[in-house]
Amino acid sequence: MGPYPFGSGTAASGWAAADSGPQCSASEIDGLLAGAGYRVRSSDLLHVAHSLERLESAIGGGPADHLASAEAVRYNPSDLTTWVNSILSELSSSLPPLRPPPAAPVAGTWPDLTCFSLPYPQYQTAVIAATRQREEEEGSAIRLVHLLVTCADAVQRGDSGLAGNIIEEMRVVLTRVNTGFGIGKVAGYFVDALCRRIYSPCSSSSSASVAGSAADQEILYHHFYEVSPYLKFAHFMANQAILEAFDGYDRVHVIDFNLMDGLQWPALIQALALRAGGPPFLRLTGIGPPSPDGRDALREVGLRLAELALSVRVRFAFRGVAASRIDDVRPWMLQVVPGEAVAVNSVLQLHRLLGDPGDDAAAPIDSVLGWIVRIQPKIVTVVEQEADHNRPSFLDRFTEALFYYSTMFDSLEAGGGATQKQQQAVAEVYLQREVCNIVCCEGAARVERHEPLVRWRARLGRAGLRAVHLGSNAFKQASMLLTLFSGEGYCVEEVDGCLTLGWHSRPLISASAWRADADVAPLPDSQLFNPGIAATINSTSISGNDNNNTNNFQSMHHGSGNGNAAANNQQNNATCDGGVIGL
Amino acid sequence: MGDMILPLEEEEDMKRRNTFSINDNVDLLVEILGRLDGRSLGVAACVCRLWSSVCRRDSVWEALCNRHVAGGGGGPGTRSVVAALGGYRRLYRLCVGPVLDRLAGGPGRAGWAPTREEAAHLSLSLSLSLFSIDCYERLGGPRQRPASLLFLCKPVNVS
């Protein structure tokens, strides 16, 4: 049964009964029409039909039997007649007034209306046609949303038969909606995701196939970075906080939880180069997934950053840590040196460490936050999606995701020019992967466990971190960044010292900064520097240019980290590559 | 003989010596062209080879950037950093120019109307950040085309 309680059968029989001749009395017709949902007398109905027929012939559309089709949205005709009259009156001031029906017709038959032929200007017909089409599409869009939610409910209850039927119906509706943009496109993605969930359930083994395309993920990420301001906003806010926290320190160390292409760091390197008092010695530790095909992606990024730093005369050292999950990383791999200012930077990474909310077992997030705090960073920058996609109930997650990603896709569309359509499409695939993960996967395979800022506040507070206000400078920089993007709907808001970027007053991404409480015990040295690993350190110094910058080139080679971490009992999946490039 | 009647060529020669051509004084030309805005500089570069070479000088573009942003230059080290990242001319073309255009085009975002100094200072720091990203992308080699600044080249949505 569809959402409309009046199926086609009743209406058709109503009309058929009316056509069958003068045997049906007016009251019977009224009864039939009332059954079809029309609470109006048949005599009035005739007048409505006159107006509609006029409209129909003016549009030049087909025969009026679409009024009785299954998909027609039916309104109360007494309202309909005023609506039609208002349209006709505002558009046809030059036309002859509505002529009364020629003669009192025999009850139950329609008079011949072809004698009405009124000239309409072309553009008015186009306006009417467009209005009608848009309303059809809006009706279909609302129907799609309703069907999606119903299907998700069926999936939650385990009724895969019903869910399958609804998916078929949705695919039919999708053919009638423009799937190039708007709700049609988003609905298409969600329908695909639901399909995948029902027919090919995502097991933890298939998550490897998704993660295995790490190079693809980088390309998608890059396109998403180019097309929309969210990642740029994230990077700029984090850099601003890090820059302010590093004020006055001569040796600084940044730990990036997801290096990707390293696009965040050129701006920081440049800002440090220009800071008053000269640039510090910058160390960057980039964590990223291991490269499958032997290329050392982390090292390549490090080399490029080092080249940039060399050109602007910032002493720079890079270290790559290859780990497929952040909870595989141990503090000793980061090689924190006492006396340096440490910054931890996590852009859209912490949510991957969360577990199911009802689960009391310690989620990986707690252990990771634990060692973050005990490294005693001067600043921890956290950027996360502002959404609630980690609820225990599938239906809740689904509806939340539907509205979140509709807003997100809307914002992508608004920002595009003709040249960017292709990039936009790739950026949308990036988002589509997130959608699939949220909808299809469960358990350990589901990594997109977004939580809203208020929950992150509580969680980070429990771990021993205190919020640092991002400051008005950051807000102004964000606002200025937004003026460069042509979509006019972006808005930056400040919430208790954290900044959120959203689309039309729906916040979509939030950036916040934290620092460790002073009274937390630091990590013991045995965990910061693991003596179990044999390390050979070669250091040669290359005397610099006429500025007398002494640059140290250090290369550290470690044995592969598997199982060598004597301090830990669990199997350690992270390897510490000897990819240290220093300048 | 009374007055000397000079032959025509000599008279014209004297006229030439007494007239002044801007192209004779490159320093003066630099001073004048250095006060133009970005578009006019581009137009001036099409006049002749001398003007084109003057317009390619980074100092002219440096003066332009410093005039519009940060009210007097970002500091002593800025010049070397900008030179390392690609030069003021490129900085203006890719970042400062579009930023200024966007700022001039639209009204301030709701809730924040910058003062002139604020806008100038922020434009410079923002431009430099974007510029460094562009430079970094170009370091990626020929296989990677720098695209992070494409969003600046789009026409402003005035709807």
XYZ file of C-alpha atoms in Angstrom:
742
model
C 0.000 0.000 0.000
C 1.449 3.298 -0.990
C 1.377 6.445 1.049
C -1.727 7.648 -0.623
C -4.760 5.891 0.742
C -6.780 6.387 -2.381
C -5.642 3.934 -4.954
C -6.449 4.172 -8.581
C -9.151 1.592 -8.413
C -11.651 3.638 -6.523
C -11.272 6.718 -8.635
C -11.473 4.872 -11.916
C -14.572 3.122 -10.849
C -15.942 6.459 -9.780
C -15.435 7.959 -13.195
C -16.512 4.828 -14.934
C -19.671 4.783 -12.923
C -20.286 8.365 -13.818
C -19.843 7.587 -17.485
C -22.038 4.591 -17.494
C -25.104 6.600 -18.148
C -27.996 8.300 -16.457
C -28.793 5.358 -14.223
C -26.576 6.684 -11.391
C -28.246 9.362 -9.386
C -26.394 12.432 -8.254
C -26.259 11.201 -4.684
C -24.715 7.928 -5.773
C -22.112 9.793 -7.708
C -21.454 11.901 -4.658
C -20.999 8.781 -2.632
C -18.570 7.358 -5.130
C -16.663 10.571 -5.351
C -16.565 10.818 -1.580
C -15.062 7.377 -1.605
C -12.411 8.682 -3.936
C -11.706 11.520 -1.551
C -13.680 14.274 -3.156
C -15.932 15.860 -0.618
C -17.761 18.049 -3.044
C -21.031 17.804 -4.863
C -20.960 16.570 -8.355
C -22.531 19.760 -9.667
C -19.630 21.766 -8.328
C -17.254 19.207 -9.646
C -18.390 19.918 -13.134
C -17.278 23.488 -12.847
C -13.890 22.335 -11.656
C -13.657 20.034 -14.585
C -14.466 22.879 -16.948
C -11.648 24.955 -15.609
C -9.241 22.055 -15.716
C -10.148 21.189 -19.241
C -9.524 24.747 -20.281
C -6.158 24.667 -18.636
C -5.380 21.358 -20.224
C -6.207 22.437 -23.716
C -4.264 25.648 -23.236
C -1.169 23.744 -22.229
C -1.707 21.567 -25.222
C -1.228 18.475 -23.195
C -2.749 15.121 -23.742
C -6.204 13.951 -22.797
C -7.331 14.624 -19.283
C -7.279 11.048 -18.130
C -4.095 11.737 -16.189
C -6.376 13.115 -13.536
C -7.405 9.598 -12.702
C -3.996 7.970 -12.900
C -2.430 6.272 -9.913
C 0.330 8.785 -9.404
C -1.769 11.926 -9.423
C -1.727 13.902 -6.241
C -5.249 14.762 -5.397
C -6.270 17.902 -3.642
C -9.663 18.959 -2.475
C -11.378 20.178 -5.624
C -13.108 23.051 -3.900
C -9.658 24.457 -3.309
C -8.553 23.416 -6.735
C -11.089 25.496 -8.487
C -9.939 28.679 -6.799
C -6.347 27.775 -7.591
C -7.070 27.206 -11.227
C -9.125 30.352 -11.446
C -6.404 32.387 -9.881
C -3.883 31.107 -12.382
C -6.194 31.741 -15.248
C -7.139 35.200 -14.085
C -3.628 36.389 -13.534
C -2.422 35.108 -16.836
C -5.260 35.873 -19.135
C -6.333 39.429 -18.579
C -6.573 39.890 -22.312
C -8.636 36.827 -22.850
C -12.392 36.555 -22.926
C -13.812 35.828 -19.506
C -14.754 32.374 -18.418
C -17.888 31.453 -20.202
C -20.500 29.608 -18.191
C -21.090 26.026 -19.172
C -23.370 25.964 -22.208
C -26.318 24.042 -20.834
C -27.252 22.161 -17.732
C -25.839 18.798 -18.638
C -27.422 15.512 -17.942
C -26.093 14.336 -14.633
C -23.222 12.050 -15.062
C -22.008 13.040 -18.474
C -19.377 15.501 -19.443
C -20.323 18.149 -21.950
C -18.280 18.587 -25.038
C -15.582 21.010 -24.068
C -13.719 21.236 -27.309
C -15.615 24.373 -28.173
C -13.373 26.205 -25.738
C -10.241 27.137 -27.558
C -8.493 30.128 -26.176
C -5.297 31.619 -27.461
C -2.461 31.733 -24.966
C 0.849 33.465 -25.473
C 3.747 31.083 -25.753
C 5.604 32.121 -22.676
C 2.604 31.777 -20.471
C 2.215 28.182 -21.538
C 5.849 27.623 -20.802
C 5.430 29.093 -17.323
C 2.444 26.926 -16.610
C 4.199 23.843 -17.936
C 7.270 24.546 -15.854
C 5.222 25.129 -12.735
C 3.396 21.899 -13.238
C 6.564 19.972 -13.862
C 8.251 21.425 -10.816
C 5.332 20.532 -8.648
C 5.376 17.023 -10.037
C 9.029 16.759 -9.200
C 8.538 18.139 -5.733
C 5.826 15.618 -5.178
C 8.110 12.847 -6.369
C 10.941 14.096 -4.208
C 8.778 14.071 -1.104
C 7.620 10.635 -2.063
C 11.218 9.465 -2.436
C 12.170 10.671 1.008
C 9.157 8.974 2.492
C 9.971 5.727 0.700
C 13.605 5.877 1.799
C 12.650 6.190 5.425
C 10.090 3.423 5.122
C 12.658 1.166 3.520
C 15.187 1.888 6.249
C 12.589 1.012 8.824
C 11.921 -2.265 7.034
C 15.637 -3.011 6.973
C 15.898 -2.295 10.646
C 13.078 -4.686 11.386
C 14.725 -7.309 9.209
C 11.914 -7.400 6.658
C 14.061 -7.713 3.567
C 11.147 -8.703 1.345
C 9.323 -5.456 1.940
C 12.555 -3.551 1.699
C 13.247 -5.071 -1.695
C 9.806 -4.079 -2.947
C 10.223 -0.532 -1.763
C 13.574 -0.334 -3.510
C 11.957 -1.369 -6.767
C 9.336 1.290 -6.302
C 11.974 3.888 -5.558
C 13.842 3.047 -8.714
C 10.653 3.681 -10.651
C 10.180 7.051 -9.005
C 13.818 7.879 -9.653
C 13.244 7.571 -13.377
C 10.825 10.423 -13.148
C 12.970 12.719 -11.091
C 15.968 14.590 -12.355
C 18.839 12.630 -10.841
C 21.408 15.119 -11.993
C 21.055 17.323 -8.997
C 19.228 17.887 -5.791
C 17.245 15.374 -3.878
C 17.135 13.054 -6.877
C 20.874 12.614 -6.837
C 21.127 12.132 -3.094
C 18.226 9.714 -3.124
C 19.934 7.763 -5.881
C 23.031 7.315 -3.742
C 21.028 6.257 -0.736
C 18.977 3.802 -2.757
C 22.201 2.241 -4.034
C 23.547 2.022 -0.521
C 20.380 0.358 0.748
C 20.525 -2.064 -2.157
C 24.053 -2.960 -1.258
C 23.109 -3.470 2.335
C 20.252 -5.805 1.553
C 21.703 -7.819 -1.284
C 25.404 -7.905 -0.573
C 26.017 -7.329 3.090
C 29.265 -5.721 4.009
C 31.483 -7.991 6.020
C 34.709 -6.947 7.597
C 36.628 -8.593 4.796
C 35.169 -6.283 2.225
C 36.337 -3.290 4.176
C 39.779 -4.316 3.044
C 38.646 -3.906 -0.542
C 37.526 -0.400 0.213
C 40.653 0.481 2.096
C 42.803 -1.273 -0.466
C 42.174 1.518 -2.902
C 44.137 3.963 -0.803
C 45.477 5.666 -3.895
C 41.921 6.164 -5.130
C 40.990 7.564 -1.770
C 43.761 10.106 -2.098
C 42.504 11.228 -5.482
C 38.952 11.525 -4.190
C 40.165 13.449 -1.182
C 42.096 15.817 -3.413
C 39.079 16.566 -5.551
C 36.913 17.099 -2.494
C 39.573 19.490 -1.230
C 39.528 21.470 -4.449
C 35.815 21.768 -4.921
C 34.553 22.645 -1.484
C 35.773 24.829 1.340
C 35.341 22.304 4.144
C 38.818 20.832 4.098
C 40.449 24.182 3.452
C 38.548 25.606 6.386
C 39.715 22.695 8.509
C 43.345 23.146 7.517
C 43.381 26.892 7.947
C 41.776 26.786 11.384
C 44.083 24.061 12.585
C 47.127 25.889 11.227
C 46.079 29.087 12.944
C 45.718 27.340 16.276
C 49.040 25.545 15.854
C 50.796 28.746 14.858
C 49.545 30.547 17.920
C 50.472 27.670 20.194
C 53.994 27.515 18.784
C 54.677 31.124 19.575
C 58.024 31.462 21.315
C 59.237 27.922 20.773
C 62.336 27.149 18.826
C 61.785 23.470 18.240
C 58.356 22.340 17.223
C 56.911 18.987 16.296
C 53.650 18.398 14.456
C 52.001 14.979 14.399
C 49.501 14.566 11.594
C 47.070 11.696 11.939
C 46.352 11.502 8.241
C 48.976 12.919 5.995
C 47.305 12.213 2.638
C 48.937 14.638 0.256
C 50.243 16.944 2.915
C 48.164 19.855 1.649
C 47.764 21.320 5.087
C 51.419 21.911 5.720
C 52.732 24.299 3.043
C 50.682 27.074 4.590
C 52.069 26.345 8.040
C 55.619 26.210 6.719
C 55.124 29.551 5.024
C 53.576 31.103 8.122
C 56.429 29.850 10.279
C 58.915 31.232 7.770
C 57.382 34.649 8.130
C 56.829 34.703 11.838
C 58.446 37.377 13.909
C 61.676 36.136 15.366
C 62.422 33.738 12.579
C 61.291 30.214 11.826
C 61.730 27.391 14.326
C 63.065 23.970 13.618
C 59.985 22.130 12.386
C 59.555 18.397 12.595
C 56.575 16.751 10.974
C 55.481 13.207 11.677
C 52.942 12.036 9.155
C 50.809 8.975 9.788
C 49.199 7.313 6.830
C 48.121 3.959 5.430
C 50.860 1.750 4.045
C 51.234 1.897 0.280
C 50.327 -1.351 -1.367
C 52.548 -1.293 -4.409
C 55.915 -0.595 -2.963
C 55.930 3.144 -3.472
C 56.553 4.977 -0.303
C 53.860 7.605 -0.547
C 54.644 9.101 2.823
C 58.264 9.589 1.906
C 57.370 11.268 -1.365
C 55.132 13.735 0.399
C 57.864 14.347 2.926
C 60.361 15.054 0.185
C 58.101 17.634 -1.396
C 57.434 19.353 1.879
C 61.136 19.360 2.584
C 61.816 20.968 -0.765
C 59.300 23.665 -0.041
C 60.728 24.243 3.411
C 64.211 24.464 1.968
C 63.133 27.114 -0.505
C 61.744 29.307 2.245
C 64.609 28.536 4.606
C 62.776 26.676 7.318
C 64.742 23.900 8.993
C 62.603 20.851 8.490
C 62.626 17.161 9.274
C 60.031 14.634 8.250
C 59.149 11.216 9.513
C 56.592 8.852 8.071
C 54.719 6.289 10.121
C 52.777 3.755 8.097
C 49.811 2.399 9.993
C 46.451 1.261 8.711
C 44.732 2.250 11.930
C 45.688 4.991 14.327
C 45.337 2.748 17.318
C 48.194 0.691 15.892
C 50.513 3.608 16.430
C 52.540 3.624 19.613
C 53.969 6.760 21.171
C 57.577 5.644 20.724
C 57.125 5.671 16.971
C 56.578 9.389 17.084
C 59.971 10.052 18.638
C 58.920 12.973 20.760
C 61.927 14.857 21.976
C 61.772 16.517 25.386
C 61.866 20.267 25.126
C 60.019 20.608 21.882
C 56.498 21.900 21.497
C 54.213 19.178 20.194
C 51.043 19.658 18.203
C 48.680 16.819 17.372
C 46.514 17.369 14.327
C 43.530 15.168 13.540
C 41.353 16.077 10.578
C 38.342 13.756 10.278
C 40.202 10.880 11.901
C 39.117 10.522 15.495
C 35.638 9.311 14.635
C 37.117 6.174 13.111
C 38.232 5.048 16.528
C 34.809 5.103 18.120
C 32.808 2.040 18.901
C 29.099 1.404 19.245
C 27.701 3.803 21.793
C 26.063 1.202 23.967
C 29.202 -0.873 24.103
C 30.916 -0.675 27.417
C 34.132 -2.222 26.219
C 36.927 0.263 25.862
C 36.896 1.665 22.371
C 40.244 2.387 20.718
C 39.537 6.093 21.088
C 40.186 5.949 24.802
C 43.641 4.467 24.521
C 44.593 6.864 21.736
C 43.346 9.884 23.657
C 45.220 8.533 26.621
C 48.616 8.598 24.998
C 47.871 11.856 23.200
C 47.326 13.535 26.521
C 50.402 12.031 28.077
C 52.655 13.249 25.290
C 51.754 16.662 26.679
C 51.054 18.470 23.442
C 50.855 22.223 23.428
C 47.844 21.978 21.178
C 45.565 19.284 19.811
C 43.516 20.334 16.804
C 40.412 18.288 16.149
C 38.240 18.662 13.078
C 35.169 16.486 12.824
C 31.920 16.270 10.912
C 29.063 17.868 12.782
C 26.590 15.017 12.543
C 25.172 12.223 14.623
C 25.883 9.083 12.632
C 26.774 6.803 15.483
C 23.374 6.154 16.955
C 22.562 2.556 17.866
C 19.360 2.500 15.819
C 19.814 2.076 12.063
C 16.764 4.136 11.228
C 18.024 7.099 13.250
C 21.413 6.919 11.590
C 19.838 6.657 8.192
C 17.575 9.672 8.513
C 20.363 11.743 10.051
C 22.680 10.798 7.236
C 20.028 11.549 4.635
C 19.599 15.102 5.814
C 23.277 15.695 6.461
C 24.406 14.538 3.048
C 21.568 16.305 1.253
C 22.846 19.539 2.729
C 26.389 18.614 1.860
C 25.557 17.758 -1.747
C 23.528 20.941 -2.044
C 26.513 22.989 -1.023
C 28.731 21.227 -3.536
C 26.319 21.925 -6.338
C 25.997 25.587 -5.546
C 29.684 26.167 -5.717
C 30.347 24.780 -9.134
C 31.063 26.555 -12.356
C 31.091 24.801 -15.692
C 34.770 23.930 -15.444
C 34.302 22.263 -12.131
C 31.516 19.867 -12.974
C 33.927 17.014 -13.482
C 35.771 17.633 -10.254
C 32.476 17.941 -8.489
C 31.466 14.506 -9.705
C 34.639 12.989 -8.290
C 34.175 14.855 -5.030
C 30.712 13.392 -4.819
C 32.155 9.898 -5.073
C 34.206 10.745 -1.991
C 31.024 11.564 -0.114
C 29.264 8.585 -1.589
C 31.826 6.284 -0.002
C 31.054 7.770 3.370
C 27.356 7.250 2.755
C 27.934 3.608 1.839
C 29.955 3.034 4.925
C 27.331 4.530 7.183
C 24.443 2.665 5.584
C 25.924 -0.676 4.639
C 28.520 -1.563 7.203
C 28.244 -2.672 10.775
C 30.628 -3.473 13.550
C 34.305 -3.039 12.954
C 33.797 -2.318 9.254
C 31.842 0.855 9.949
C 34.407 3.584 10.404
C 32.347 6.674 9.635
C 31.053 7.073 13.139
C 30.469 10.808 13.188
C 29.496 12.416 16.444
C 28.440 15.972 17.125
C 30.669 18.532 18.757
C 28.979 18.398 22.142
C 29.793 14.718 22.504
C 33.374 15.282 21.424
C 33.680 18.010 24.020
C 32.562 15.667 26.735
C 34.797 12.866 25.521
C 37.913 14.987 25.167
C 37.195 16.603 28.516
C 37.018 13.195 30.171
C 40.355 12.293 28.661
C 42.005 15.283 30.280
C 42.008 17.899 27.539
C 40.893 21.474 28.017
C 39.405 23.551 25.251
C 41.384 26.422 23.791
C 39.393 29.227 22.265
C 40.150 29.640 18.602
C 40.150 33.391 18.756
C 38.756 36.121 16.605
C 41.675 35.934 14.189
C 40.646 32.473 13.156
C 37.049 33.557 12.753
C 38.026 36.440 10.527
C 40.290 34.271 8.446
C 37.508 31.742 7.996
C 35.069 34.442 6.974
C 37.494 35.798 4.457
C 38.151 32.351 3.095
C 34.443 31.947 2.534
C 34.150 35.134 0.539
C 36.357 33.450 -2.023
C 33.918 30.645 -2.612
C 31.102 31.530 -4.877
C 28.403 29.592 -3.112
C 26.598 32.202 -1.096
C 25.129 29.863 1.468
C 28.200 29.063 3.542
C 28.230 30.345 7.096
C 30.840 30.309 9.812
C 29.676 30.234 13.404
C 31.479 30.341 16.670
C 30.269 28.013 19.383
C 32.071 28.315 22.721
C 35.433 28.890 21.153
C 35.016 26.312 18.407
C 34.229 27.218 14.839
C 31.738 25.469 12.625
C 31.276 25.796 8.912
C 27.865 25.071 7.538
C 25.506 25.526 4.658
C 22.433 27.668 5.176
C 22.689 27.564 8.933
C 23.145 23.811 9.162
C 26.663 23.255 10.567
C 28.485 20.543 8.678
C 32.032 20.546 10.007
C 33.532 21.757 13.241
C 37.073 22.753 14.204
C 38.286 22.922 17.776
C 41.556 23.164 19.666
C 42.579 21.552 22.951
C 45.489 21.338 25.286
C 46.458 18.880 27.930
C 45.741 19.615 31.542
C 48.829 20.516 33.471
C 48.269 17.916 36.122
C 48.354 14.858 33.882
C 51.358 12.635 34.364
C 53.587 12.528 31.295
C 54.521 9.311 29.591
C 57.524 7.597 31.075
C 60.603 7.638 28.912
C 60.418 3.920 28.376
C 57.272 4.411 26.361
C 58.526 7.425 24.513
C 61.722 5.783 23.390
C 61.612 2.065 23.034
C 65.077 0.701 23.782
C 64.172 -2.631 22.228
C 64.700 -1.335 18.747
C 68.192 -1.127 17.439
C 68.594 2.255 15.909
C 71.481 3.435 13.845
C 71.683 7.144 13.593
C 73.821 8.719 10.940
C 74.062 12.411 11.134
C 75.943 14.556 8.756
C 75.595 18.247 8.722
C 75.448 20.185 5.541
C 76.524 23.714 6.086
C 73.893 25.940 4.757
C 73.846 29.044 2.669
C 75.124 32.490 3.452
C 72.619 32.779 6.244
C 74.649 30.279 8.211
C 71.773 27.944 8.692
C 73.120 24.644 9.796
C 71.005 21.867 8.486
C 71.097 18.425 9.929
C 70.445 15.465 7.780
C 69.427 12.504 9.814
C 68.338 9.166 8.623
C 67.029 6.673 11.061
C 66.612 3.085 10.108
C 64.490 0.893 12.236
C 63.810 -2.738 11.953
C 60.294 -3.440 10.850
C 58.071 -2.794 13.765
C 56.069 -6.002 13.675
C 56.256 -7.596 17.048
C 59.358 -5.748 17.982
C 57.544 -3.444 20.279
C 58.519 -5.229 23.423
C 56.382 -3.060 25.601
C 53.155 -4.278 24.022
C 51.607 -7.682 24.064
C 49.239 -7.171 21.173
C 50.316 -7.667 17.646
C 51.482 -4.435 16.278
C 50.441 -3.729 12.736
C 52.265 -0.500 12.316
C 55.611 -0.274 10.656
C 57.988 2.520 11.167
C 59.567 3.272 7.885
C 62.993 4.771 7.821
C 61.554 7.617 5.880
C 63.108 10.435 7.756
C 64.267 13.248 5.627
C 65.902 16.103 7.327
C 67.162 19.362 5.991
C 74.281 86.421 -43.725
C 71.568 87.193 -41.067
C 69.784 84.408 -39.266
C 70.922 80.990 -40.017
C 68.195 79.077 -41.670
C 68.842 75.531 -40.612
C 68.144 72.754 -43.026
C 65.062 70.739 -42.226
C 66.833 67.681 -40.836
C 68.842 69.665 -38.342
C 65.768 71.500 -37.182
C 63.991 68.280 -36.546
C 67.048 66.919 -34.833
C 66.967 69.866 -32.444
C 63.303 69.305 -31.827
C 63.958 65.686 -30.966
C 66.680 66.615 -28.580
C 64.444 69.039 -26.795
C 61.455 66.762 -26.494
C 61.175 64.167 -23.824
C 60.239 60.526 -24.274
C 59.263 58.438 -21.382
C 61.073 55.512 -22.888
C 64.349 57.275 -22.360
C 64.037 57.095 -18.630
C 63.407 53.611 -17.479
C 63.485 54.494 -13.791
C 60.798 57.039 -14.296
C 58.818 54.513 -16.261
C 59.128 52.063 -13.401
C 57.921 54.679 -10.945
C 54.900 55.472 -13.046
C 53.946 51.946 -13.968
C 54.423 50.883 -10.383
C 51.434 52.914 -9.420
C 49.042 51.161 -11.712
C 46.585 48.494 -10.710
C 46.840 44.933 -11.866
C 44.756 45.121 -14.996
C 46.374 48.284 -16.209
C 49.760 46.720 -15.705
C 48.690 43.864 -17.880
C 47.578 46.268 -20.557
C 50.767 48.271 -20.265
C 52.766 45.138 -20.810
C 51.348 44.945 -24.298
C 52.572 48.341 -25.417
C 56.141 47.672 -26.445
C 59.081 45.547 -25.510
C 60.496 48.029 -23.048
C 57.238 48.394 -21.225
C 56.744 44.649 -21.275
C 60.123 44.076 -19.663
C 59.381 46.699 -17.044
C 56.052 45.106 -16.282
C 57.740 41.792 -15.766
C 59.883 43.127 -12.988
C 58.828 41.647 -9.710
C 59.432 44.913 -7.898
C 56.551 46.516 -9.739
C 54.195 43.768 -8.648
C 55.641 43.840 -5.164
C 54.780 47.489 -4.895
C 51.282 46.712 -6.146
C 50.735 43.922 -3.618
C 52.069 45.957 -0.771
C 49.911 48.855 -1.684
C 46.713 46.889 -1.634
C 47.384 44.531 1.195
C 49.032 44.791 4.545
C 49.522 48.503 4.136
C 53.236 48.630 3.655
C 54.610 45.167 3.163
C 54.492 42.120 5.347
C 57.894 42.470 6.874
C 61.512 42.128 5.814
C 61.451 38.412 5.257
C 58.367 38.468 3.110
C 60.185 39.302 -0.054
C 62.506 36.327 0.086
C 59.669 33.977 0.970
C 57.496 35.226 -1.846
C 60.402 35.071 -4.257
C 61.042 31.496 -3.228
C 57.419 30.561 -3.698
C 57.206 32.003 -7.169
C 57.390 35.762 -7.163
C 55.057 38.670 -6.633
C 53.770 38.705 -10.165
C 52.504 35.156 -9.817
C 51.239 35.903 -6.329
C 49.164 38.753 -7.637
C 47.881 36.859 -10.620
C 46.878 33.753 -8.723
C 45.905 34.984 -5.298
C 45.931 38.654 -4.460
C 44.124 39.750 -7.595
C 41.238 37.311 -7.284
C 41.009 37.900 -3.549
C 40.711 41.637 -4.054
C 38.165 41.145 -6.786
C 36.049 38.949 -4.586
C 36.278 41.295 -1.668
C 35.309 44.246 -3.787
C 32.460 42.389 -5.423
C 30.421 41.091 -2.571
C 29.268 42.548 0.714
C 30.857 41.343 3.911
C 29.650 38.107 5.349
C 26.922 38.441 7.906
C 28.339 39.183 11.293
C 31.700 40.473 10.206
C 32.508 43.676 8.401
C 36.284 44.063 8.234
C 38.094 47.335 8.602
C 40.388 48.261 5.793
C 43.500 47.299 7.723
C 42.029 44.001 8.798
C 40.972 43.186 5.285
C 44.361 44.149 3.935
C 46.289 42.137 6.470
C 44.093 39.092 6.175
C 44.125 39.195 2.414
C 47.879 39.017 2.454
C 48.111 36.142 4.889
C 45.371 34.257 3.106
C 46.959 34.897 -0.269
C 50.319 33.721 0.970
C 48.822 30.540 2.370
C 47.058 29.760 -0.881
C 50.169 30.662 -2.806
C 52.283 28.261 -0.798
C 49.800 25.502 -1.513
C 50.031 26.284 -5.201
C 53.813 26.208 -5.095
C 53.700 22.909 -3.269
C 51.433 21.414 -5.878
C 53.734 22.507 -8.651
C 56.544 20.714 -6.886
C 54.587 17.563 -7.415
C 55.934 17.383 -10.887
C 54.323 17.390 -14.292
C 51.911 14.605 -13.505
C 50.085 16.697 -11.002
C 48.504 19.835 -12.213
C 48.027 22.481 -9.560
C 44.310 22.778 -9.114
C 43.778 23.958 -5.578
C 43.426 27.534 -6.697
C 40.942 26.857 -9.452
C 38.152 27.956 -7.178
C 39.582 31.457 -7.301
C 39.304 31.599 -11.050
C 35.635 30.950 -11.162
C 33.373 33.875 -11.814
C 31.757 35.211 -8.705
C 28.232 33.996 -8.225
C 26.201 37.150 -8.152
C 22.791 35.548 -8.082
